[in-house]
Short mmCIF file of C-alpha atoms in Angstrom, two decimals:
data_model
loop_
_atom_site.label_atom_id
_atom_site.label_comp_id
_atom_site.label_asym_id
_atom_site.label_seq_id
_atom_site.Cartn_x
_atom_site.Cartn_y
_atom_site.Cartn_z
CA MET A 1 5.54 10.10 32.02
CA SER A 2 4.45 6.50 33.42
CA HIS A 3 7.33 4.50 31.89
CA GLN A 4 10.62 6.14 32.93
CA VAL A 5 14.15 5.67 31.32
CA GLN A 6 15.11 3.13 33.97
CA ASN A 7 12.64 0.73 32.43
CA LEU A 8 14.90 0.62 29.27
CA GLU A 9 16.94 -1.81 31.06
CA GLU A 10 14.01 -4.57 30.83
CA VAL A 11 15.10 -4.82 27.44
CA ASP A 12 18.93 -4.80 27.92
CA ILE A 13 21.07 -6.34 25.23
CA ALA A 14 24.68 -6.05 24.31
CA PRO A 15 25.54 -5.50 20.59
CA VAL A 16 29.01 -6.45 20.01
CA GLY A 17 31.92 -4.35 21.33
CA LYS A 18 29.34 -2.47 23.58
CA ASP A 19 28.97 -4.56 26.72
CA ASP A 20 28.94 -1.49 28.82
CA LYS A 21 25.62 0.10 27.33
CA ASN A 22 22.12 -1.26 26.69
CA ILE A 23 19.97 -1.17 23.62
CA HIS A 24 19.72 2.20 23.35
CA GLY A 25 23.16 3.21 24.07
CA ILE A 26 22.57 4.93 28.00
CA GLU A 27 24.79 3.77 30.26
CA HIS A 28 23.68 1.81 33.31
CA SER A 29 24.94 4.47 35.95
CA GLN A 30 23.67 7.10 34.20
CA ASP A 31 21.02 9.10 36.13
CA VAL A 32 17.73 10.36 34.68
CA ASN A 33 18.08 13.83 34.73
CA GLU A 34 21.69 13.54 33.24
CA VAL A 35 19.70 11.38 30.30
CA HIS A 36 16.90 14.47 29.98
CA GLU A 37 18.77 18.17 30.23
CA ARG A 38 15.11 18.82 28.79
CA ASP A 39 11.92 17.34 28.71
CA ASP A 40 13.24 15.94 25.40
CA VAL A 41 14.05 12.89 23.99
CA VAL A 42 17.99 12.06 23.72
CA LYS A 43 19.48 10.07 20.70
CA PRO A 44 20.65 6.21 21.50
CA PRO A 45 24.50 7.43 20.94
CA PHE A 46 25.66 4.54 19.33
CA VAL A 47 22.89 3.69 16.84
CA GLY A 48 25.00 4.44 13.94
CA ASP A 49 27.72 2.02 15.49
CA MET A 50 25.50 -1.15 15.43
CA THR A 51 25.58 -3.84 13.20
CA ALA A 52 22.53 -4.88 11.09
CA GLU A 53 21.95 -8.00 13.30
CA ASP A 54 22.26 -5.51 16.39
CA ARG A 55 19.64 -3.39 14.92
CA VAL A 56 17.15 -5.87 14.26
CA THR A 57 17.75 -7.92 17.65
CA ALA A 58 17.64 -4.72 19.31
CA MET A 59 14.08 -3.98 18.01
CA LYS A 60 12.93 -7.47 18.51
CA MET A 61 13.69 -6.77 22.11
CA ALA A 62 12.28 -3.32 22.25
CA LEU A 63 9.09 -4.59 20.78
CA THR A 64 9.21 -6.99 23.76
CA ALA A 65 9.50 -4.53 26.03
CA ASP A 66 6.95 -2.09 24.63
CA PRO A 67 4.28 -3.90 22.16
CA GLY A 68 2.36 -0.96 21.07
CA ILE A 69 -1.03 0.76 21.93
CA PRO A 70 -3.35 -1.47 24.19
CA PRO A 71 -5.84 -2.92 21.58
CA TRP A 72 -8.86 -1.57 23.34
CA SER A 73 -7.71 1.85 24.02
CA TRP A 74 -8.98 5.08 22.95
CA ARG A 75 -5.28 6.04 21.34
CA MET A 76 -6.32 2.68 19.37
CA VAL A 77 -9.58 4.02 18.51
CA HIS A 78 -8.02 7.28 17.41
CA PHE A 79 -5.24 5.48 15.55
CA VAL A 80 -8.17 3.14 13.62
CA LEU A 81 -10.01 6.41 12.78
CA MET A 82 -6.75 7.94 11.27
CA MET A 83 -6.27 4.81 9.48
CA LEU A 84 -9.70 4.48 7.81
CA VAL A 85 -9.38 8.15 6.32
CA VAL A 86 -5.86 6.82 4.95
CA LEU A 87 -7.09 3.73 3.66
CA MET A 88 -10.10 5.59 1.53
CA CYS A 89 -7.20 6.65 -0.33
CA GLY A 90 -6.62 3.33 -1.68
CA GLY A 91 -10.80 3.08 -2.22
CA ASP A 92 -10.62 5.71 -4.70
CA ALA A 93 -9.09 3.77 -7.49
CA GLY A 94 -11.32 0.59 -7.02
CA PHE A 95 -14.28 2.57 -7.12
CA ASP A 96 -13.06 4.42 -10.47
CA GLY A 97 -11.96 1.04 -11.95
CA THR A 98 -15.33 -0.89 -11.33
CA VAL A 99 -17.69 2.03 -11.83
CA MET A 100 -16.38 2.65 -15.33
CA GLY A 101 -16.56 -1.16 -15.74
CA ALA A 102 -19.99 -0.96 -14.75
CA VAL A 103 -20.84 2.09 -16.83
CA ASN A 104 -19.18 0.49 -19.77
CA SER A 105 -22.01 -1.90 -19.58
CA LEU A 106 -24.84 0.36 -20.12
CA THR A 107 -26.67 0.76 -23.20
CA GLN A 108 -27.96 4.04 -21.70
CA TRP A 109 -23.96 5.49 -21.39
CA GLN A 110 -23.03 3.69 -24.84
CA HIS A 111 -25.72 5.64 -26.85
CA TYR A 112 -25.54 8.74 -25.17
CA PHE A 113 -21.97 9.18 -26.56
CA GLY A 114 -22.13 6.48 -29.49
CA LEU A 115 -19.80 3.82 -28.30
CA SER A 116 -19.89 0.29 -27.55
CA GLU A 117 -18.25 -2.09 -25.05
CA ALA A 118 -14.85 -2.63 -26.62
CA THR A 119 -14.03 -0.23 -28.88
CA THR A 120 -11.19 2.20 -29.71
CA GLY A 121 -13.42 5.33 -28.09
CA THR A 122 -13.73 2.86 -24.86
CA GLY A 123 -10.17 2.76 -24.97
CA ILE A 124 -9.81 6.24 -24.52
CA VAL A 125 -12.19 6.65 -22.20
CA PHE A 126 -10.27 4.22 -19.75
CA GLY A 127 -6.64 5.17 -20.99
CA MET A 128 -7.45 9.19 -20.02
CA TYR A 129 -7.47 7.64 -16.61
CA SER A 130 -3.84 6.20 -17.23
CA VAL A 131 -2.99 9.71 -18.86
CA GLY A 132 -3.91 11.33 -15.83
CA GLN A 133 -1.84 8.72 -13.78
CA VAL A 134 1.23 9.39 -15.95
CA LEU A 135 1.01 13.23 -15.48
CA ALA A 136 0.63 12.79 -11.98
CA PHE A 137 4.08 11.48 -11.50
CA PHE A 138 5.38 15.36 -11.31
CA PRO A 139 3.26 16.36 -8.35
CA THR A 140 3.47 12.92 -6.73
CA ALA A 141 7.32 13.04 -7.13
CA TYR A 142 7.42 16.54 -5.66
CA LEU A 143 4.25 17.59 -3.51
CA PRO A 144 4.51 15.27 -0.64
CA ASP A 145 8.32 15.68 0.48
CA LYS A 146 7.67 19.78 -0.06
CA ILE A 147 4.18 20.23 1.53
CA GLY A 148 3.77 16.91 3.66
CA ARG A 149 2.13 13.88 3.20
CA ARG A 150 -1.27 15.22 4.42
CA ALA A 151 -1.57 18.11 2.21
CA SER A 152 -0.61 15.85 -0.67
CA MET A 153 -3.38 13.49 -0.07
CA MET A 154 -5.48 16.73 0.53
CA THR A 155 -4.55 17.94 -2.80
CA GLY A 156 -5.43 14.67 -4.54
CA HIS A 157 -8.48 14.44 -3.43
CA GLY A 158 -9.27 18.03 -4.56
CA ILE A 159 -8.63 17.03 -8.04
CA LEU A 160 -10.71 13.91 -7.66
CA ILE A 161 -13.83 15.89 -6.71
CA LEU A 162 -13.15 18.04 -9.86
CA GLY A 163 -13.11 14.98 -12.03
CA ALA A 164 -16.07 13.38 -10.75
CA MET A 165 -17.73 16.53 -11.09
CA LEU A 166 -17.17 16.70 -14.93
CA THR A 167 -17.49 12.92 -15.59
CA SER A 168 -21.14 12.88 -13.78
CA GLN A 169 -22.11 16.28 -15.73
CA ALA A 170 -20.65 16.01 -18.76
CA ARG A 171 -22.77 16.79 -21.89
CA SER A 172 -20.06 15.89 -24.60
CA PHE A 173 -17.42 13.19 -24.97
CA GLN A 174 -14.63 15.54 -24.94
CA MET A 175 -16.19 16.90 -21.21
CA PHE A 176 -16.06 13.36 -20.11
CA ILE A 177 -12.56 12.68 -21.16
CA TRP A 178 -11.11 15.45 -19.31
CA GLY A 179 -13.22 14.54 -16.24
CA ARG A 180 -11.31 10.92 -16.53
CA LEU A 181 -7.92 12.88 -16.64
CA PHE A 182 -8.61 14.58 -13.80
CA THR A 183 -10.10 11.55 -12.13
CA GLY A 184 -6.73 9.55 -12.60
CA LEU A 185 -4.37 12.50 -11.56
CA GLY A 186 -6.27 13.23 -8.18
CA CYS A 187 -7.01 9.27 -7.39
CA THR A 188 -2.84 8.62 -8.02
CA LEU A 189 -1.70 11.58 -6.17
CA ALA A 190 -4.19 10.81 -3.02
CA ALA A 191 -3.35 7.00 -2.86
CA SER A 192 0.61 7.66 -3.49
CA SER A 193 0.88 9.98 -0.73
CA ALA A 194 -1.29 7.85 1.60
CA LYS A 195 1.09 5.08 0.84
CA ALA A 196 4.36 7.10 1.82
CA TYR A 197 2.32 8.05 5.20
CA MET A 198 0.82 4.69 6.30
CA ALA A 199 4.79 3.45 5.89
CA GLU A 200 5.72 6.13 7.71
CA ILE A 201 3.36 6.65 10.69
CA SER A 202 2.79 2.67 11.17
CA ALA A 203 4.71 0.75 13.93
CA PRO A 204 7.24 -1.68 12.44
CA GLN A 205 5.21 -4.92 13.71
CA THR A 206 1.85 -4.18 11.91
CA ARG A 207 3.16 -2.23 9.15
CA GLY A 208 2.64 -4.96 6.66
CA ARG A 209 -0.67 -5.18 7.81
CA TRP A 210 -1.94 -1.57 7.50
CA LEU A 211 -0.25 -0.87 4.21
CA GLY A 212 -1.29 -3.99 2.91
CA LEU A 213 -5.00 -3.07 3.90
CA GLN A 214 -4.38 0.32 2.38
CA ASN A 215 -4.27 -1.00 -0.94
CA SER A 216 -6.66 -3.99 -0.25
CA PHE A 217 -9.22 -1.12 0.21
CA TYR A 218 -9.32 -0.86 -3.35
CA TYR A 219 -12.06 -3.87 -3.30
CA VAL A 220 -14.21 -1.29 -0.56
CA GLY A 221 -14.06 0.80 -3.48
CA GLN A 222 -14.97 -1.53 -5.84
CA LEU A 223 -18.00 -3.26 -3.76
CA LEU A 224 -19.49 0.17 -3.59
CA ALA A 225 -19.35 0.83 -6.94
CA SER A 226 -20.36 -2.53 -8.31
CA GLY A 227 -22.90 -2.03 -5.50
CA LEU A 228 -24.55 1.08 -6.59
CA ALA A 229 -24.34 -0.04 -10.50
CA ILE A 230 -26.95 -2.89 -9.96
CA PRO A 231 -30.38 -0.90 -8.96
CA LEU A 232 -29.03 2.28 -10.89
CA GLY A 233 -28.07 0.41 -13.94
CA ARG A 234 -31.46 -0.62 -13.93
CA LYS A 235 -32.93 2.90 -14.48
CA MET A 236 -33.48 3.68 -18.17
CA ASN A 237 -32.19 7.31 -18.27
CA ASP A 238 -28.73 9.28 -17.76
CA TRP A 239 -28.89 9.06 -14.34
CA SER A 240 -27.96 5.33 -14.56
CA TRP A 241 -24.62 6.36 -15.40
CA ARG A 242 -24.40 9.92 -14.24
CA GLY A 243 -25.29 8.89 -10.61
CA PRO A 244 -22.36 6.22 -9.81
CA LEU A 245 -19.92 9.10 -10.95
CA MET A 246 -21.09 11.80 -9.01
CA ILE A 247 -21.17 9.61 -5.64
CA GLN A 248 -17.71 8.91 -6.66
CA ALA A 249 -17.07 12.27 -5.08
CA VAL A 250 -18.40 11.65 -1.68
CA PRO A 251 -15.55 9.67 -0.20
CA ALA A 252 -13.21 11.91 -1.58
CA LEU A 253 -14.73 15.07 -0.13
CA ILE A 254 -15.00 13.34 2.95
CA ASN A 255 -11.67 12.30 3.43
CA PHE A 256 -10.74 16.21 2.26
CA VAL A 257 -12.22 17.30 5.63
CA PHE A 258 -10.98 14.53 7.76
CA ILE A 259 -7.02 14.36 6.58
CA LEU A 260 -7.17 18.12 8.40
CA LEU A 261 -7.34 16.11 11.99
CA LEU A 262 -4.55 13.56 10.76
CA PRO A 263 -0.94 14.08 12.46
CA GLU A 264 1.86 14.44 9.92
CA SER A 265 4.36 11.92 9.19
CA PRO A 266 6.81 11.72 11.98
CA ARG A 267 9.59 10.82 9.54
CA TRP A 268 8.60 14.17 7.69
CA LEU A 269 8.43 16.10 11.09
CA TYR A 270 12.01 14.85 11.75
CA THR A 271 13.72 15.87 8.30
CA HIS A 272 11.94 19.41 8.54
CA GLY A 273 13.54 19.95 12.14
CA LYS A 274 10.61 19.14 14.17
CA THR A 275 12.02 16.64 16.34
CA GLU A 276 9.71 17.03 19.39
CA GLU A 277 6.79 16.49 17.09
CA ALA A 278 7.95 13.52 15.76
CA ALA A 279 8.68 12.20 19.00
CA ASN A 280 5.31 13.03 20.21
CA VAL A 281 3.68 11.32 16.99
CA LEU A 282 5.97 8.12 17.61
CA ALA A 283 5.06 7.96 21.32
CA LYS A 284 1.08 8.42 20.75
CA PHE A 285 0.92 5.57 17.79
CA HIS A 286 3.84 3.14 18.86
CA SER A 287 3.97 3.12 22.40
CA ARG A 288 1.85 1.28 25.22
CA ASP A 289 2.32 4.26 27.55
CA ASN A 290 2.49 7.06 25.47
CA ASP A 291 5.91 7.56 26.45
CA ILE A 292 8.57 9.35 24.52
CA ASN A 293 11.13 7.30 26.48
CA SER A 294 9.87 3.86 25.37
CA PRO A 295 12.34 1.94 23.97
CA ILE A 296 10.90 1.55 20.82
CA VAL A 297 10.62 5.31 20.60
CA LEU A 298 13.98 5.97 21.46
CA LEU A 299 15.32 3.38 19.12
CA GLN A 300 13.54 4.60 16.36
CA LEU A 301 14.66 8.15 16.68
CA GLY A 302 18.19 6.98 16.88
CA GLU A 303 17.60 5.34 13.87
CA PHE A 304 16.00 8.64 12.23
CA GLU A 305 19.30 10.62 13.41
CA GLU A 306 21.38 8.12 12.36
CA ASN A 307 19.23 7.88 8.42
CA LEU A 308 17.33 10.69 7.98
CA SER A 309 18.90 14.35 7.43
CA VAL A 310 17.17 17.36 8.41
CA GLY A 311 16.73 19.57 5.66
CA ALA A 312 17.85 17.21 2.76
CA ASP A 313 18.05 17.87 -0.70
CA ARG A 314 14.58 17.04 -1.89
CA ARG A 315 14.95 17.63 -5.79
CA PHE A 316 11.96 15.64 -7.37
CA TRP A 317 13.95 14.62 -10.41
CA ASP A 318 16.99 13.05 -8.33
CA PHE A 319 16.47 9.38 -8.62
CA ARG A 320 19.80 8.19 -7.53
CA GLN A 321 19.33 6.77 -4.39
CA GLY A 322 17.85 3.85 -3.61
CA SER A 323 0.44 -4.88 -13.66
CA LEU A 324 0.93 -6.54 -16.25
CA SER A 325 -0.27 -9.84 -14.55
CA GLY A 326 -3.93 -9.58 -16.06
CA ASN A 327 -5.97 -7.99 -13.14
CA ASP A 328 -6.91 -4.92 -15.36
CA LEU A 329 -8.14 -7.31 -18.11
CA ILE A 330 -10.58 -8.55 -15.56
CA THR A 331 -11.08 -5.25 -13.71
CA TYR A 332 -12.07 -2.91 -16.64
CA PHE A 333 -13.55 -5.63 -19.11
CA LEU A 334 -15.20 -8.17 -16.84
CA PRO A 335 -18.38 -7.54 -18.53
CA VAL A 336 -16.63 -7.94 -22.07
CA LEU A 337 -15.01 -11.25 -20.72
CA LEU A 338 -18.37 -12.44 -19.53
CA HIS A 339 -20.37 -11.72 -22.63
CA GLN A 340 -17.69 -13.72 -24.71
CA ALA A 341 -18.42 -16.75 -22.12
CA GLY A 342 -22.04 -16.57 -23.20
CA ILE A 343 -23.18 -14.47 -20.31
CA ASP A 344 -25.28 -11.69 -22.34
CA SER A 345 -27.39 -10.23 -19.76
CA PRO A 346 -26.12 -6.74 -18.82
CA ASP A 347 -27.91 -7.18 -15.46
CA ARG A 348 -26.30 -10.67 -14.86
CA GLN A 349 -22.72 -9.28 -15.81
CA ARG A 350 -23.23 -6.38 -13.02
CA VAL A 351 -24.11 -8.79 -10.57
CA LEU A 352 -21.08 -11.00 -11.28
CA ASN A 353 -19.14 -7.81 -11.32
CA PHE A 354 -20.25 -7.32 -7.73
CA VAL A 355 -19.48 -11.07 -6.70
CA ASN A 356 -16.24 -10.60 -8.11
CA SER A 357 -15.50 -7.49 -5.86
CA VAL A 358 -16.53 -9.60 -2.63
CA THR A 359 -14.47 -12.57 -3.34
CA SER A 360 -11.51 -10.52 -4.32
CA PHE A 361 -11.63 -8.51 -1.33
CA ALA A 362 -11.91 -11.38 1.01
CA GLY A 363 -8.77 -12.70 -0.52
CA ALA A 364 -6.97 -9.05 -0.10
CA LEU A 365 -8.17 -9.47 3.48
CA THR A 366 -6.44 -12.68 4.17
CA GLY A 367 -3.55 -11.78 2.37
CA THR A 368 -3.13 -8.41 4.46
CA TRP A 369 -3.28 -10.30 7.51
CA LEU A 370 -0.65 -12.62 6.75
CA THR A 371 1.67 -10.46 5.53
CA ASP A 372 3.56 -9.53 9.16
CA PHE A 373 3.60 -13.42 9.56
CA VAL A 374 4.10 -15.45 6.47
CA GLY A 375 6.24 -12.74 5.11
CA ARG A 376 6.33 -10.68 1.74
CA ARG A 377 8.58 -12.90 -0.30
CA LYS A 378 6.36 -16.18 -0.08
CA LEU A 379 3.12 -14.15 -0.80
CA LEU A 380 4.55 -12.74 -3.75
CA LEU A 381 5.55 -16.05 -4.98
CA PHE A 382 2.44 -17.74 -4.56
CA ALA A 383 0.53 -14.69 -6.20
CA VAL A 384 2.51 -14.48 -9.16
CA THR A 385 2.53 -18.39 -9.70
CA SER A 386 -0.95 -18.64 -9.29
CA CYS A 387 -1.83 -15.65 -11.86
CA MET A 388 0.40 -17.97 -14.54
CA ILE A 389 -1.65 -20.74 -13.97
CA GLY A 390 -5.04 -18.99 -13.71
CA MET A 391 -4.39 -17.40 -16.89
CA ALA A 392 -3.38 -20.72 -18.79
CA LEU A 393 -6.22 -22.41 -17.46
CA ALA A 394 -8.76 -19.58 -18.48
CA ALA A 395 -7.16 -19.54 -21.90
CA GLY A 396 -7.43 -23.18 -22.39
CA LEU A 397 -11.24 -23.30 -21.25
CA LEU A 398 -12.40 -20.50 -23.29
CA SER A 399 -10.62 -21.06 -26.44
CA ASP A 400 -12.19 -22.21 -29.86
CA GLY A 401 -10.88 -25.87 -29.49
CA GLY A 402 -12.47 -28.90 -28.56
CA VAL A 403 -16.27 -29.57 -27.54
CA GLN A 404 -17.83 -26.45 -26.62
CA SER A 405 -20.47 -26.37 -23.57
CA THR A 406 -22.23 -24.57 -21.23
CA ALA A 407 -20.08 -26.26 -18.39
CA ARG A 408 -16.77 -25.48 -20.08
CA ALA A 409 -17.35 -21.64 -20.20
CA ASN A 410 -18.59 -21.66 -16.76
CA ALA A 411 -15.33 -23.37 -15.78
CA GLY A 412 -13.52 -20.84 -17.42
CA ILE A 413 -15.49 -17.96 -15.85
CA THR A 414 -15.00 -19.89 -12.43
CA PHE A 415 -10.98 -19.51 -12.87
CA ILE A 416 -10.90 -15.73 -13.84
CA TYR A 417 -12.43 -15.46 -10.62
CA LEU A 418 -10.00 -17.66 -8.77
CA PHE A 419 -7.33 -15.65 -10.58
CA MET A 420 -8.81 -12.40 -8.91
CA VAL A 421 -8.81 -13.98 -5.53
CA CYS A 422 -5.25 -15.05 -6.02
CA TYR A 423 -3.99 -12.03 -7.06
CA SER A 424 -5.90 -10.37 -4.22
CA PHE A 425 -4.30 -12.34 -1.82
CA GLY A 426 -0.79 -12.08 -2.52
CA MET A 427 -0.07 -9.01 -4.85
CA THR A 428 -3.16 -6.29 -3.87
CA PRO A 429 -1.50 -6.37 -0.22
CA LEU A 430 2.05 -5.92 -1.24
CA GLN A 431 1.73 -3.27 -4.32
CA GLY A 432 2.03 -0.39 -2.05
CA LEU A 433 3.61 -2.46 0.87
CA TYR A 434 6.85 -3.50 -0.69
CA PRO A 435 7.75 -0.26 -2.86
CA SER A 436 7.40 1.94 0.54
CA GLU A 437 9.54 -0.43 2.63
CA SER A 438 12.27 -0.87 -0.09
CA LEU A 439 12.89 2.80 -0.71
CA LYS A 440 14.58 5.34 1.67
CA HIS A 441 12.73 8.27 3.05
CA GLU A 442 14.82 10.67 0.75
CA ASN A 443 13.57 8.85 -2.40
CA ARG A 444 10.46 7.23 -0.97
CA ALA A 445 7.64 10.02 -2.32
CA ARG A 446 9.63 9.46 -5.64
CA GLY A 447 10.16 5.97 -5.80
CA ILE A 448 6.34 5.74 -5.41
CA ALA A 449 5.96 8.31 -8.08
CA LEU A 450 7.73 6.40 -10.30
CA GLN A 451 6.20 3.04 -9.47
CA THR A 452 2.98 4.30 -9.97
CA TRP A 453 4.20 6.06 -13.41
CA LEU A 454 5.39 2.61 -14.66
CA GLY A 455 2.18 1.14 -13.75
CA ALA A 456 0.10 3.72 -15.33
CA ALA A 457 2.11 3.01 -18.59
CA CYS A 458 1.38 -0.64 -18.27
CA ASN A 459 -2.33 0.44 -17.92
CA LEU A 460 -2.17 2.51 -21.08
CA ILE A 461 -0.83 -0.68 -23.17
CA ASN A 462 -3.72 -2.70 -21.40
CA THR A 463 -6.48 -0.12 -22.01
CA PHE A 464 -5.50 1.03 -25.74
CA ALA A 465 -4.69 -2.66 -26.64
CA LEU A 466 -7.27 -4.91 -24.66
CA PRO A 467 -10.48 -4.07 -26.88
CA SER A 468 -8.42 -4.78 -29.68
CA ALA A 469 -6.79 -8.06 -28.43
CA LEU A 470 -10.22 -9.21 -26.67
CA GLU A 471 -11.98 -8.39 -30.31
CA HIS A 472 -9.28 -10.01 -32.64
CA ILE A 473 -7.46 -12.52 -30.57
CA ARG A 474 -10.15 -13.39 -28.08
CA TRP A 475 -9.11 -16.36 -25.72
CA LYS A 476 -5.30 -15.59 -26.58
CA THR A 477 -4.97 -12.72 -24.71
CA TYR A 478 -4.86 -14.56 -21.81
CA LEU A 479 -1.78 -16.31 -22.96
CA ILE A 480 -0.03 -13.07 -23.38
CA PHE A 481 -0.66 -12.50 -19.76
CA CYS A 482 0.38 -16.13 -18.62
CA ALA A 483 3.71 -15.35 -20.33
CA TRP A 484 4.20 -12.44 -18.35
CA ASP A 485 3.41 -13.95 -15.16
CA ALA A 486 5.89 -16.62 -15.75
CA VAL A 487 8.37 -14.09 -15.85
CA GLY A 488 7.48 -12.63 -12.75
CA VAL A 489 7.78 -15.96 -11.20
CA VAL A 490 11.41 -16.24 -12.22
CA VAL A 491 12.03 -12.28 -10.98
CA VAL A 492 10.46 -12.65 -7.66
CA TYR A 493 12.34 -16.05 -7.05
CA LEU A 494 15.86 -14.23 -7.69
CA PHE A 495 15.27 -11.31 -6.14
CA ALA A 496 12.51 -10.80 -3.86
CA VAL A 497 13.83 -9.76 -0.34
CA GLU A 498 12.19 -10.47 3.06
CA THR A 499 11.10 -7.10 4.58
CA LYS A 500 8.56 -8.17 7.46
CA ARG A 501 9.19 -6.73 11.19
CA LEU A 502 12.19 -4.59 10.01
CA SER A 503 11.87 -0.92 10.45
CA LEU A 504 12.45 1.23 7.63
CA GLU A 505 15.87 2.37 8.46
CA ASP A 506 17.09 -1.40 8.84
CA LEU A 507 15.86 -2.23 5.47
CA ASP A 508 18.13 0.97 4.18
CA HIS A 509 20.90 -0.94 5.24
CA ILE A 510 19.77 -4.51 3.67
CA PHE A 511 19.32 -2.84 0.44
CA GLU A 512 22.93 -1.57 0.64
CA ALA A 513 24.20 -4.91 0.76
CA LYS A 514 25.72 -6.44 -2.29
CA ASN A 515 23.45 -9.49 -2.32
CA PRO A 516 20.27 -7.96 -0.51
CA LYS A 517 18.00 -11.18 -0.63
CA LYS A 518 21.30 -13.40 0.79
CA GLU A 519 21.64 -10.63 3.54
CA SER A 520 18.43 -10.17 4.64
CA PHE A 521 18.22 -14.27 4.93
CA ALA A 522 21.27 -14.12 7.28
CA ILE A 523 20.44 -11.17 9.19
CA ALA A 524 16.78 -12.76 10.21
CA LYS A 525 18.20 -16.02 10.89
CA ALA A 526 21.04 -14.32 13.27
CA ALA A 527 18.71 -11.91 14.95
CA ASN A 528 16.27 -14.74 15.64
CA GLU A 529 18.77 -16.90 17.04
CA ARG A 530 20.05 -14.25 19.31
CA TYR A 531 16.97 -12.87 20.34
CA LYS A 532 15.96 -16.69 21.77
CA ARG A 533 19.28 -16.21 23.83
CA GLU A 534 18.87 -12.89 24.89
CA ARG A 535 15.06 -14.11 26.11
CA GLU A 536 16.46 -17.37 27.76
CA ALA A 537 18.96 -15.46 29.57
CA GLU A 538 16.57 -12.85 31.09
CA GLN A 539 14.32 -15.79 31.87
CA VAL A 540 17.25 -17.33 33.92
CA HIS A 541 18.38 -14.21 35.55
CA ALA A 542 14.89 -13.66 36.81
CA GLN A 543 14.47 -16.89 38.47
CA PRO A 544 15.00 -16.51 42.31
CA GLY A 545 17.94 -18.01 44.03
CA PRO A 546 18.41 -20.80 46.14
CA ALA A 547 16.70 -20.30 49.80
#
């Protein structure tokens, strides 16, 4: 190995009460051979005795000594290719929501099944996807812990392929809605497993960007679906809608194959007694030199041993441990909203749907990049506040009061697009990131399943109630979402905890505090001050003495 244990002294800090030990609890006088009885990793002996401030400072120092994989190395290329496979699990839902929004505007599809854009029948079509999400709660809560994150992603993609084949080849309305149910179940299982996987395999300093990108890939699927819908929608036969629905199976099929090449989550490996494999995965994807003795690897393994239990109880029904913003209104029913604003051309509606995908994706990418710098809490506050204002402005501009004009309608549509940009900027990156960070390993898969289930329940309300609401109360629908967003602003301000650049195990300790938000602020401030003192002391120590 190119980076041996003696290099740990590069990041020497002295946790309170433990001045005789370095960051990993390995005494300075120990010999390398005494530390490594085998070619294995030794747990830092005192991680369990460290204070929260000790652990946060230790993580900062470890990352300073070993910042991770070199940007242009083969291992980085390998890691990025792996992540692209996982990221596309987030693209599945975006493809589905947008392709169904586009299909919903096609008269070819409406005539085939005897539906229209905003009717109860349309609500059932969209609602069956949410029913699939609700049913996915049980496998999503159980399978990732039982068979692993990878196998759960594969299972989800297999079910999604089945759903895409049923909808694209449907000869009856019943066959179509069964396909919608399997599509929702498969998308949800794959995406939820991917969130747990991404949180557990990415390094602490880049976890926010990768997990934010995982959810932001919703718009990659959306771009693909809305782009395909433009030329295919111009065909005056059934392939105008069968084609996009069939193509939905292609990314899932590719992912089904390539997931086999991914390593398993290091935390899942550790809790299933595969410590050496977990160490090797951490070294390969978190360490600059692929070294299991790297400070960042040793520190994380110490945290694993302190916080994760090998063979822990995985009863999927045990939750004791630890979307109604308006986006569905726009994603599923944008053609209806455009029609109500006076844009009647189906072709132009599909083009504007594509534009919405582009602008939303740009917002999501920007927010994703900022998650590890600005922080989760500030992004959440900005996003929810912007959504509240955007819904209020759209309601006012699209209302029946005052002088109606094309300019006013266009302004209303502009604020709808701005709403989606702001939503994508703050909410999209954090929907998968924040819950994954806030949950313990024992409850991560189950917690994500519960979050998805609650989101699906909200989607059921949206998809069954929105068509009727749009038909009867029209612009007042926006006010409902505005009121809900106002509640969200208050909740985020009072309770949201800052989680950036902390290990998942450090976050466990913060959320166990009486006031997690206050605790996170205090620890971050103390650790930052201590880190600066440690770095200044190192620089003074490194300066040459007088000649």
